[in-house]
Short mmCIF file of N, CA and C in Angstrom, two decimals:
data_model
loop_
_atom_site.label_atom_id
_atom_site.label_comp_id
_atom_site.label_asym_id
_atom_site.label_seq_id
_atom_site.Cartn_x
_atom_site.Cartn_y
_atom_site.Cartn_z
N MET A 1 10.50 -7.38 -21.32
CA MET A 1 9.18 -7.26 -20.74
C MET A 1 9.28 -7.02 -19.18
N ASN A 2 10.21 -7.77 -18.58
CA ASN A 2 10.33 -7.68 -17.08
C ASN A 2 10.81 -6.25 -16.71
N ASN A 3 11.60 -5.61 -17.56
CA ASN A 3 12.13 -4.31 -17.26
C ASN A 3 10.94 -3.28 -17.22
N ILE A 4 9.96 -3.43 -18.15
CA ILE A 4 8.82 -2.54 -18.13
C ILE A 4 7.97 -2.76 -16.87
N LYS A 5 7.82 -4.01 -16.45
CA LYS A 5 7.04 -4.23 -15.23
C LYS A 5 7.77 -3.65 -14.01
N ARG A 6 9.09 -3.77 -13.99
CA ARG A 6 9.84 -3.26 -12.92
C ARG A 6 9.79 -1.72 -12.88
N ILE A 7 9.90 -1.13 -14.00
CA ILE A 7 9.80 0.37 -14.08
C ILE A 7 8.43 0.79 -13.55
N ALA A 8 7.38 0.08 -14.09
CA ALA A 8 6.03 0.49 -13.73
C ALA A 8 5.82 0.33 -12.24
N ALA A 9 6.35 -0.69 -11.63
CA ALA A 9 6.20 -0.95 -10.22
C ALA A 9 6.94 0.09 -9.38
N THR A 10 8.09 0.48 -9.86
CA THR A 10 8.85 1.55 -9.21
C THR A 10 8.13 2.88 -9.35
N ALA A 11 7.61 3.13 -10.49
CA ALA A 11 6.86 4.38 -10.65
C ALA A 11 5.64 4.44 -9.73
N ALA A 12 4.94 3.28 -9.60
CA ALA A 12 3.76 3.24 -8.77
C ALA A 12 4.13 3.44 -7.28
N VAL A 13 5.16 2.84 -6.85
CA VAL A 13 5.66 3.10 -5.44
C VAL A 13 5.96 4.53 -5.27
N LEU A 14 6.74 5.11 -6.17
CA LEU A 14 7.14 6.50 -6.10
C LEU A 14 5.91 7.38 -6.03
N ALA A 15 5.02 7.15 -6.90
CA ALA A 15 3.75 7.99 -6.95
C ALA A 15 2.95 7.82 -5.60
N ALA A 16 2.95 6.63 -5.08
CA ALA A 16 2.21 6.42 -3.84
C ALA A 16 2.87 7.16 -2.65
N THR A 17 4.23 7.07 -2.70
CA THR A 17 4.97 7.77 -1.58
C THR A 17 4.80 9.25 -1.71
N LEU A 18 4.86 9.81 -2.88
CA LEU A 18 4.68 11.24 -2.92
C LEU A 18 3.21 11.70 -2.69
N GLY A 19 2.28 10.81 -3.02
CA GLY A 19 0.93 11.05 -2.71
C GLY A 19 0.64 10.99 -1.21
N LEU A 20 1.19 10.11 -0.57
CA LEU A 20 1.01 9.96 0.88
C LEU A 20 1.67 11.14 1.70
N SER A 21 2.76 11.64 1.17
CA SER A 21 3.45 12.79 1.83
C SER A 21 2.55 14.04 1.79
N ALA A 22 1.54 14.08 0.95
CA ALA A 22 0.72 15.20 1.00
C ALA A 22 -0.49 15.16 1.96
N CYS A 23 -0.53 14.01 2.68
CA CYS A 23 -1.63 13.85 3.59
C CYS A 23 -1.15 14.22 5.04
N ALA A 24 -0.90 15.40 5.27
CA ALA A 24 -0.33 15.78 6.55
C ALA A 24 -1.32 15.81 7.68
N ASN A 25 -2.57 15.99 7.40
CA ASN A 25 -3.54 16.05 8.51
C ASN A 25 -4.32 14.71 8.74
N MET A 26 -3.74 13.65 8.23
CA MET A 26 -4.34 12.29 8.45
C MET A 26 -3.94 11.81 9.88
N SER A 27 -4.82 10.99 10.50
CA SER A 27 -4.51 10.46 11.80
C SER A 27 -3.46 9.34 11.56
N GLY A 28 -2.88 8.86 12.65
CA GLY A 28 -1.91 7.79 12.53
C GLY A 28 -2.55 6.49 12.00
N GLN A 29 -3.76 6.23 12.38
CA GLN A 29 -4.47 5.02 11.88
C GLN A 29 -4.74 5.15 10.43
N ASP A 30 -5.06 6.37 9.94
CA ASP A 30 -5.38 6.52 8.50
C ASP A 30 -4.06 6.38 7.65
N LYS A 31 -3.00 6.92 8.25
CA LYS A 31 -1.67 6.76 7.54
C LYS A 31 -1.27 5.29 7.41
N ASN A 32 -1.46 4.56 8.51
CA ASN A 32 -1.13 3.15 8.55
C ASN A 32 -1.99 2.35 7.54
N THR A 33 -3.22 2.72 7.48
CA THR A 33 -4.13 2.05 6.48
C THR A 33 -3.69 2.27 5.07
N ALA A 34 -3.33 3.50 4.74
CA ALA A 34 -2.90 3.80 3.39
C ALA A 34 -1.55 3.11 3.07
N ILE A 35 -0.66 3.13 4.00
CA ILE A 35 0.66 2.50 3.82
C ILE A 35 0.44 1.00 3.69
N GLY A 36 -0.31 0.44 4.54
CA GLY A 36 -0.61 -0.98 4.44
C GLY A 36 -1.19 -1.36 3.08
N ALA A 37 -2.14 -0.57 2.59
CA ALA A 37 -2.71 -0.86 1.34
C ALA A 37 -1.68 -0.76 0.23
N GLY A 38 -0.84 0.22 0.22
CA GLY A 38 0.19 0.30 -0.84
C GLY A 38 1.20 -0.80 -0.83
N VAL A 39 1.62 -1.13 0.38
CA VAL A 39 2.59 -2.29 0.49
C VAL A 39 1.90 -3.62 0.12
N GLY A 40 0.67 -3.80 0.57
CA GLY A 40 -0.07 -4.98 0.22
C GLY A 40 -0.29 -5.11 -1.28
N ALA A 41 -0.60 -3.99 -1.91
CA ALA A 41 -0.75 -4.01 -3.39
C ALA A 41 0.45 -4.44 -4.14
N VAL A 42 1.59 -3.87 -3.72
CA VAL A 42 2.87 -4.27 -4.33
C VAL A 42 3.17 -5.69 -4.10
N ALA A 43 3.03 -6.13 -2.84
CA ALA A 43 3.26 -7.52 -2.52
C ALA A 43 2.38 -8.46 -3.24
N GLY A 44 1.12 -8.14 -3.32
CA GLY A 44 0.17 -8.97 -4.07
C GLY A 44 0.48 -9.04 -5.51
N SER A 45 0.86 -7.94 -6.05
CA SER A 45 1.22 -7.96 -7.50
C SER A 45 2.48 -8.89 -7.76
N VAL A 46 3.48 -8.72 -6.83
CA VAL A 46 4.68 -9.49 -7.02
C VAL A 46 4.45 -10.98 -6.83
N LEU A 47 3.66 -11.28 -5.81
CA LEU A 47 3.42 -12.75 -5.50
C LEU A 47 2.56 -13.43 -6.55
N THR A 48 1.65 -12.63 -7.23
CA THR A 48 0.87 -13.31 -8.29
C THR A 48 1.34 -13.01 -9.70
N GLY A 49 2.46 -12.48 -9.83
CA GLY A 49 2.99 -12.26 -11.19
C GLY A 49 2.36 -11.09 -11.94
N GLY A 50 1.79 -10.07 -11.23
CA GLY A 50 1.21 -8.94 -11.90
C GLY A 50 -0.27 -9.03 -12.06
N SER A 51 -0.94 -10.10 -11.42
CA SER A 51 -2.37 -10.22 -11.58
C SER A 51 -3.12 -9.15 -10.90
N ALA A 52 -4.12 -8.57 -11.62
CA ALA A 52 -4.93 -7.49 -11.08
C ALA A 52 -5.66 -7.93 -9.77
N VAL A 53 -6.13 -9.20 -9.76
CA VAL A 53 -6.86 -9.65 -8.63
C VAL A 53 -5.94 -9.76 -7.47
N GLY A 54 -4.77 -10.22 -7.68
CA GLY A 54 -3.66 -10.35 -6.61
C GLY A 54 -3.36 -8.94 -6.06
N THR A 55 -3.23 -7.96 -6.90
CA THR A 55 -2.93 -6.60 -6.51
C THR A 55 -4.05 -6.05 -5.69
N VAL A 56 -5.28 -6.19 -6.12
CA VAL A 56 -6.45 -5.70 -5.40
C VAL A 56 -6.59 -6.42 -4.00
N GLY A 57 -6.40 -7.71 -4.08
CA GLY A 57 -6.56 -8.47 -2.86
C GLY A 57 -5.40 -8.13 -1.81
N GLY A 58 -4.25 -7.91 -2.38
CA GLY A 58 -3.12 -7.47 -1.52
C GLY A 58 -3.37 -6.18 -0.87
N ALA A 59 -3.90 -5.18 -1.67
CA ALA A 59 -4.23 -3.92 -1.17
C ALA A 59 -5.31 -4.01 -0.11
N ALA A 60 -6.28 -4.81 -0.24
CA ALA A 60 -7.34 -4.91 0.75
C ALA A 60 -6.79 -5.57 2.09
N VAL A 61 -5.99 -6.62 1.95
CA VAL A 61 -5.44 -7.25 3.15
C VAL A 61 -4.50 -6.32 3.85
N GLY A 62 -3.63 -5.63 3.13
CA GLY A 62 -2.69 -4.71 3.61
C GLY A 62 -3.40 -3.53 4.30
N GLY A 63 -4.43 -3.05 3.70
CA GLY A 63 -5.12 -1.94 4.34
C GLY A 63 -5.85 -2.32 5.67
N VAL A 64 -6.34 -3.52 5.73
CA VAL A 64 -6.97 -4.00 6.98
C VAL A 64 -5.84 -4.17 8.03
N ILE A 65 -4.76 -4.81 7.67
CA ILE A 65 -3.64 -4.93 8.69
C ILE A 65 -3.12 -3.57 9.12
N GLY A 66 -2.97 -2.68 8.17
CA GLY A 66 -2.45 -1.35 8.54
C GLY A 66 -3.46 -0.60 9.42
N ASN A 67 -4.69 -0.81 9.21
CA ASN A 67 -5.69 -0.23 10.06
C ASN A 67 -5.70 -0.73 11.44
N GLN A 68 -5.42 -1.98 11.63
CA GLN A 68 -5.48 -2.64 12.92
C GLN A 68 -4.17 -2.42 13.79
N VAL A 69 -3.07 -1.95 13.10
CA VAL A 69 -1.78 -1.80 13.78
C VAL A 69 -1.90 -0.77 14.86
N GLN A 70 -2.49 0.34 14.67
CA GLN A 70 -2.58 1.44 15.64
C GLN A 70 -4.07 1.79 15.92
N LYS A 71 -4.68 0.98 16.72
CA LYS A 71 -6.10 1.27 16.96
C LYS A 71 -6.12 2.36 18.11
N PRO A 72 -7.05 3.25 18.04
CA PRO A 72 -7.20 4.26 19.09
C PRO A 72 -7.70 3.57 20.39
N PRO A 73 -7.29 4.16 21.49
CA PRO A 73 -7.71 3.50 22.77
C PRO A 73 -9.24 3.84 22.97
N ARG A 74 -10.00 2.92 23.68
CA ARG A 74 -11.38 3.13 23.94
C ARG A 74 -11.61 3.67 25.26
#
């Protein structure tokens, strides 16, 4: 059962990576938001044992952190 979860997680990361590579005209802040959400989702899933709530929560927190990393100057 763990092998199936590991394969699914690897496939999700690979799909996210390929999907993000298609976003060439995104700003730096948009890219950081998307990357943060992806990393947060994986981390949330791992830390909560595959819980959907943990995955969504991790994605939300990761997206916010990624968005704040490179704020445009005012």
